[in-house]
Amino acid sequence: MADPRFFQRHGPFKLSELAELSGAELAPEADPDRMVQDVAPLDAAGADDISFLDNRKFLARFRASKAGACVVSPRDQGDAPGQMHLLHSSTPYRAYGLIARSFYPAPVAAPRRSERATIDATAKVAADCTVEAGAVIGPDAEIGPRGHIGPNVTIGAGVVLGADCRVYASASLSHCLAGDRVTIREGARIGPEGFGFALDPGGHVTIPQLGRVMIGDDVDIGANTTIDRGAGSDTVIGAGCRIDNLVQIGHNVVLGRGCAIAAQAGMAGSARLGDFVMVGGQAGISGHLTIGDGAQIAGQSGVITDVPAGAKFGGYPATPVRDWHRRTIALSRLAKRKGKSDG
Amino acid sequence: MADPRFFQRHGPFKLSELAELSGAELAPEADPDRMVQDVAPLDAAGADDISFLDNRKFLARFRASKAGACVVSPRDQGDAPGQMHLLHSSTPYRAYGLIARSFYPAPVAAPRRSERATIDATAKVAADCTVEAGAVIGPDAEIGPRGHIGPNVTIGAGVVLGADCRVYASASLSHCLAGDRVTIREGARIGPEGFGFALDPGGHVTIPQLGRVMIGDDVDIGANTTIDRGAGSDTVIGAGCRIDNLVQIGHNVVLGRGCAIAAQAGMAGSARLGDFVMVGGQAGISGHLTIGDGAQIAGQSGVITDVPAGAKFGGYPATPVRDWHRRTIALSRLAKRKGKSDG
Amino acid sequence: MADPRFFQRHGPFKLSELAELSGAELAPEADPDRMVQDVAPLDAAGADDISFLDNRKFLARFRASKAGACVVSPRDQGDAPGQMHLLHSSTPYRAYGLIARSFYPAPVAAPRRSERATIDATAKVAADCTVEAGAVIGPDAEIGPRGHIGPNVTIGAGVVLGADCRVYASASLSHCLAGDRVTIREGARIGPEGFGFALDPGGHVTIPQLGRVMIGDDVDIGANTTIDRGAGSDTVIGAGCRIDNLVQIGHNVVLGRGCAIAAQAGMAGSARLGDFVMVGGQAGISGHLTIGDGAQIAGQSGVITDVPAGAKFGGYPATPVRDWHRRTIALSRLAKRKGKSDG
């Protein structure tokens, strides 16, 4: 179970309740009244726990699991050990997430405002927000209902956050308008001035960065990630985007809805990503490129051309994944031949 | 126009004033008394705005622009739409930057010292500095005239900042001496102890890092970038360098004047860069290497040898760009041949 | 010598004292009563200083050095200039580190608690800790003896730090249990929720992250590095690990003892590293892989398969270093041939 130092467990729940809240279906043999006490990974779960199988890579753990209940795709039910009560779902990980959230909902504290927070007199902070010690909220900033502003956070002048937003420790925002249910994690930097200057041997000339960062609803931005504000137009993060830690997003970048950007990836200025684009860790996308809806970019790739919708690209320079794999194999063979002829 | 929530516009200016302050020249047909209200990108500008064309990639937007005025290279003036009053410049982006700064100068607030700032009694902070809430300034630190120390910033013991320096939210400095007009952006870390230890199976032994970070005039350091202090000698950032977000600069690295280092690039310990070196995003430079004046390193390259002055290097291991492109093309052809013979 | 603005020197020491505290041996010709005033690099050291030679790359500097004393491997003693008093060690860098620490021990201030720190009434902070201005320590957190909590640090609810831990400016910790002598550098993020969600076109579903970050004794974590807490099981950083700046460590990653992870490297979720693994700068390790004890991963590599104990891997996809070099050479030759036949 999760360490009670850090996590407060709710429940228990009947298996039928978990089915309903997760959109899964009770298997015919499952006992709807079975009580479930907690969630746990396959290899740690016991008789009172519910677990999940999403990736067949873990089928052996599934077969050996002592979990009393499990969310599983119908195609894998035949491998279930005898004691398991099954919930069927075509998206077991999603269903598990909803179940886990019912056991461990986001903590809701009574709204409070630390005396050690510094809130400008002109800022509009909804009455039911929590503002923790060391937070600094600037002039004319607006924080919507049920917001949570963590310790040592800085909210710059004029910044707007919608309802139910959470900003974690030491993050900072400026020149930013955000929607509802937006999460900004520890140390993230939203709205810095960015890398705009004219090269000049006599001293580079700074170009004022006059745009904003526009953040849609349900966006989640990772720890120590940096998102520069626009240079003239805005930097835009579409609704539902998930951005991991230490990601760099340059000025004027536009992300469509639901993109997933893994850790340490970088997007240079004015790159445009469509909806539901996935970018792997440490990948780089050059400036002024267009990446189509649903495209997938492999980790560590270097993208220097546009990518069509739905395409899977990888390598450096990035190409369709099939071509990239061919290059890798061809080079490996060539090196082996050379190795032989040299040796 | 820039969002008045975040930006305060000055002006208007006559076209002749803008020519003078930017070093551009009025085209013969241009009306020197034409009033300009604002700056704007080519595709958003209207009759009262001034824009610029620097990259011929955007020639189509230039031709279709409704801007009342534009800074442009004389070679492109033939493509200007009829309504446009032109300023000529051989460096239109630079001229635009100076014009934009006249409309949107860096905000100058009346100096103030938040009661929520913590300034050691022995620190010397010039009377006309602004120090915001949550800032902590340590013993014997010195902040020169007109400095701006943002919210939740930490200035360590003994740190010196010259005149007109700005440190943004949550950045921290230690063991650092900086010149005038230095900008440290949100969350940047100047002066950490760095990665110095002797490997030892019985427990790695920390090597005390006894150097400093020396920062020249007019340096600009990006958000969440980290610059370690020297191990014995100093880490040096030459005057006029521009360093983007999430860059790592190891101990004893020396950057000459005017270098431009793009986001997520990294320089290992004791690398030495000459003047006006350009390093692309996510590039890495190994330790103890020398990169000559004016060299250019492509994004994502891995440099493991010295680079001569003026050279353009790319790839991993990085080589002259021409060789790198040849390798890319040769491999692509090889893979296609293999693909055919395999298929 | 180190700048007295930032560093307070102890000593002087007799050469015999330095030999004893560093485990080095006095060379037969060395004067045990020779007084040493300071440490210095080979090229800056004078008659009263002690230096070291660890890497034969710097043999020329060693021969030309004016240092009065030097730690050196016995094999290199023949190259020593006449004035030098030698200490012999098979690990000169390690011995130098211990000597430098005797001249420049970590500063020990009288314990103090800033009135500007915010410490929850239920937190247990040892009486001899220092807590600086702007630090925020949450409910039920525990800080062991002689801890140092820097300015603007955030320690979340329930976090435990053992004895002699140091947390530098603006770092934040949550959901974390740490051992003794742990160092968390400026802006590091320990315990964020991490990148856990089920992809869903109707809105990605957040998976609650219910694990912790477990940090062993003597761990050192670099500036602006991010370490996500576990998803179900824990993220584990083994005793003695050294982690550089801007490193990303995903949820459920397990590092054995004494690993050294260079700057900007990234480890995706559930990667497992053995003991004393070394990972070069900007390298990436995919999720769910196992890297054996003592393996070495070259800088910028992309590891997408397991790596056996003791192996040296490099390239992307990473392979044994020998194969990677062969690929590099084969490609270079192929490109040259093509270049000729094309030209």
XYZ file of C-alpha atoms in Angstrom, chain A residues 114-118 134-136 140-142 152-154 156-160 170-172 174-177 187-212 223-233 246-249 251 264-267 282-285 287-289 300-303 315-317 323 326-331 333-334 337, chain B residues 1-3 5-7 38-41 43 52 55 57-58 61 91 93-105 112 114 116 132-135 150-152 168-171 183 185-189 218 220 222-225 240-246 257-264 276 278-279 282 298-301 314-316 324 328 331-342:
192
model
C -0.475 31.642 4.642
C 0.448 34.855 6.372
C 3.793 34.325 4.730
C 2.326 34.591 1.239
C 2.647 38.000 -0.448
C 6.546 32.159 0.327
C 4.200 32.460 -2.633
C 4.284 35.864 -4.326
C -3.681 42.283 -11.316
C -3.061 38.533 -11.324
C -6.194 36.376 -11.171
C 7.689 29.827 -2.946
C 5.731 30.051 -6.202
C 5.855 33.318 -8.153
C 3.711 37.522 -12.191
C 1.705 40.641 -12.861
C -1.438 40.091 -14.888
C -1.211 36.292 -15.048
C -4.587 34.536 -15.201
C 9.050 27.216 -6.671
C 7.421 27.337 -10.111
C 7.057 30.748 -11.736
C 4.595 35.446 -16.160
C 2.864 36.770 -19.299
C 0.521 33.781 -19.224
C -3.206 33.101 -19.516
C 10.238 24.672 -10.723
C 8.585 24.986 -14.133
C 9.165 28.362 -15.834
C 6.249 29.698 -17.835
C 6.711 32.928 -19.750
C 10.452 33.781 -19.720
C 11.569 36.215 -22.362
C 13.220 33.577 -24.508
C 16.107 33.580 -26.916
C 15.444 36.558 -29.126
C 18.280 38.744 -30.328
C 19.894 39.976 -33.496
C 23.491 38.804 -33.831
C 25.816 41.758 -33.917
C 29.578 41.752 -33.543
C 29.246 45.072 -31.760
C 26.894 43.533 -29.200
C 23.861 41.362 -29.855
C 20.612 43.352 -29.838
C 17.765 42.021 -27.700
C 14.444 41.751 -29.503
C 11.602 42.517 -27.062
C 9.406 39.446 -26.683
C 5.871 40.814 -26.835
C 3.723 37.683 -26.894
C 2.205 35.520 -24.195
C 9.096 19.932 -13.189
C 11.784 22.408 -14.278
C 10.317 22.611 -17.786
C 10.679 25.977 -19.550
C 8.117 27.535 -21.894
C 9.091 30.872 -23.410
C 6.462 33.454 -24.182
C 5.821 34.435 -27.762
C 8.012 36.909 -29.615
C 5.162 38.654 -31.404
C 2.388 36.133 -31.643
C 13.010 19.490 -18.273
C 11.349 20.092 -21.628
C 12.189 23.264 -23.567
C 9.489 24.985 -25.604
C 8.830 31.197 -28.387
C 14.205 16.639 -21.980
C 12.674 17.035 -25.431
C 13.080 20.430 -27.036
C 11.105 22.447 -29.550
C 15.482 14.041 -25.554
C 14.095 14.508 -29.066
C 14.656 17.853 -30.736
C 12.441 19.652 -33.236
C 12.310 25.852 -35.599
C 9.499 26.768 -38.000
C 8.568 23.116 -38.729
C 16.515 11.348 -29.167
C 15.468 12.038 -32.755
C 16.452 15.264 -34.443
C 13.611 16.521 -36.628
C 16.836 9.165 -36.165
C 18.932 12.201 -36.959
C 18.099 13.618 -39.367
C 13.959 4.090 -43.192
C 17.062 0.275 -42.444
C 19.898 2.751 -42.066
C 20.772 1.303 -38.683
C 20.806 -2.250 -40.012
C 22.715 -1.364 -43.158
C 25.387 0.403 -41.162
C 26.215 -4.932 -41.579
C 28.705 -2.681 -43.282
C 32.011 -6.665 -43.131
C -0.585 44.690 -30.528
C 1.007 43.374 -27.414
C -1.444 42.522 -24.629
C -2.120 43.261 -19.394
C 1.579 42.545 -19.754
C 3.164 45.241 -21.909
C 3.094 49.933 -32.886
C 5.209 46.999 -34.057
C 3.633 43.788 -35.384
C 4.513 40.639 -37.336
C 0.790 38.903 -41.108
C 10.241 43.745 -40.725
C 14.419 36.035 -43.855
C 11.537 32.501 -46.415
C 8.767 34.923 -45.436
C 3.968 37.151 -46.153
C 20.370 44.185 -40.763
C 16.117 42.224 -37.601
C 18.561 44.282 -35.567
C 16.902 47.535 -36.651
C 13.485 46.090 -35.814
C 14.756 45.137 -32.354
C 15.810 48.726 -31.647
C 12.453 50.012 -32.918
C 10.531 47.484 -30.830
C 12.521 48.513 -27.775
C 11.522 52.106 -28.299
C 7.843 51.096 -28.278
C 8.306 48.621 -25.431
C 11.289 49.601 -23.287
C 11.245 49.616 -3.923
C 9.699 44.637 -0.261
C 9.259 40.505 2.621
C 11.041 41.886 -4.419
C 9.253 39.733 -1.883
C 10.938 36.506 -0.919
C 14.360 37.549 -2.192
C 13.020 39.369 -8.430
C 10.713 37.374 -6.166
C 12.171 34.395 -4.312
C 14.304 36.944 -12.326
C 12.091 34.831 -10.083
C 13.596 31.939 -8.130
C 17.064 32.159 -9.674
C 20.389 39.263 -16.940
C 16.472 34.475 -15.960
C 13.971 32.474 -13.933
C 15.369 29.520 -12.017
C 18.917 29.763 -13.396
C 21.577 28.362 -11.056
C 25.788 42.305 -21.107
C 22.022 36.987 -20.707
C 18.315 31.591 -19.690
C 15.722 29.987 -17.468
C 16.723 26.919 -15.446
C 20.230 26.961 -16.932
C 27.829 39.693 -24.424
C 27.212 35.931 -24.326
C 23.634 34.764 -24.810
C 22.769 31.486 -23.148
C 19.349 29.932 -23.661
C 17.244 27.826 -21.275
C 18.267 24.511 -19.656
C 32.792 37.186 -25.982
C 29.431 37.096 -27.687
C 28.858 33.353 -27.791
C 25.291 32.144 -28.450
C 24.376 28.837 -26.818
C 20.965 27.399 -27.672
C 18.650 25.524 -25.331
C 19.626 22.245 -23.692
C 31.283 34.501 -31.085
C 27.459 29.467 -31.848
C 26.227 26.209 -30.352
C 20.953 19.926 -27.446
C 24.998 22.219 -35.231
C 22.111 21.257 -32.987
C 22.358 17.816 -31.306
C 25.996 17.407 -32.354
C 27.908 18.711 -36.918
C 27.026 15.081 -36.256
C 28.267 12.633 -33.661
C 28.638 14.981 -41.871
C 24.182 11.056 -43.986
C 24.142 5.926 -45.382
C 20.778 6.764 -46.834
C 21.841 5.389 -50.234
C 23.320 2.285 -48.695
C 20.106 1.599 -46.797
C 18.035 2.010 -49.959
C 20.225 -0.429 -51.858
C 20.042 -2.927 -49.016
C 16.300 -2.434 -48.830
C 16.008 -3.378 -52.491
C 18.370 -6.342 -52.363
C 16.650 -7.596 -49.197
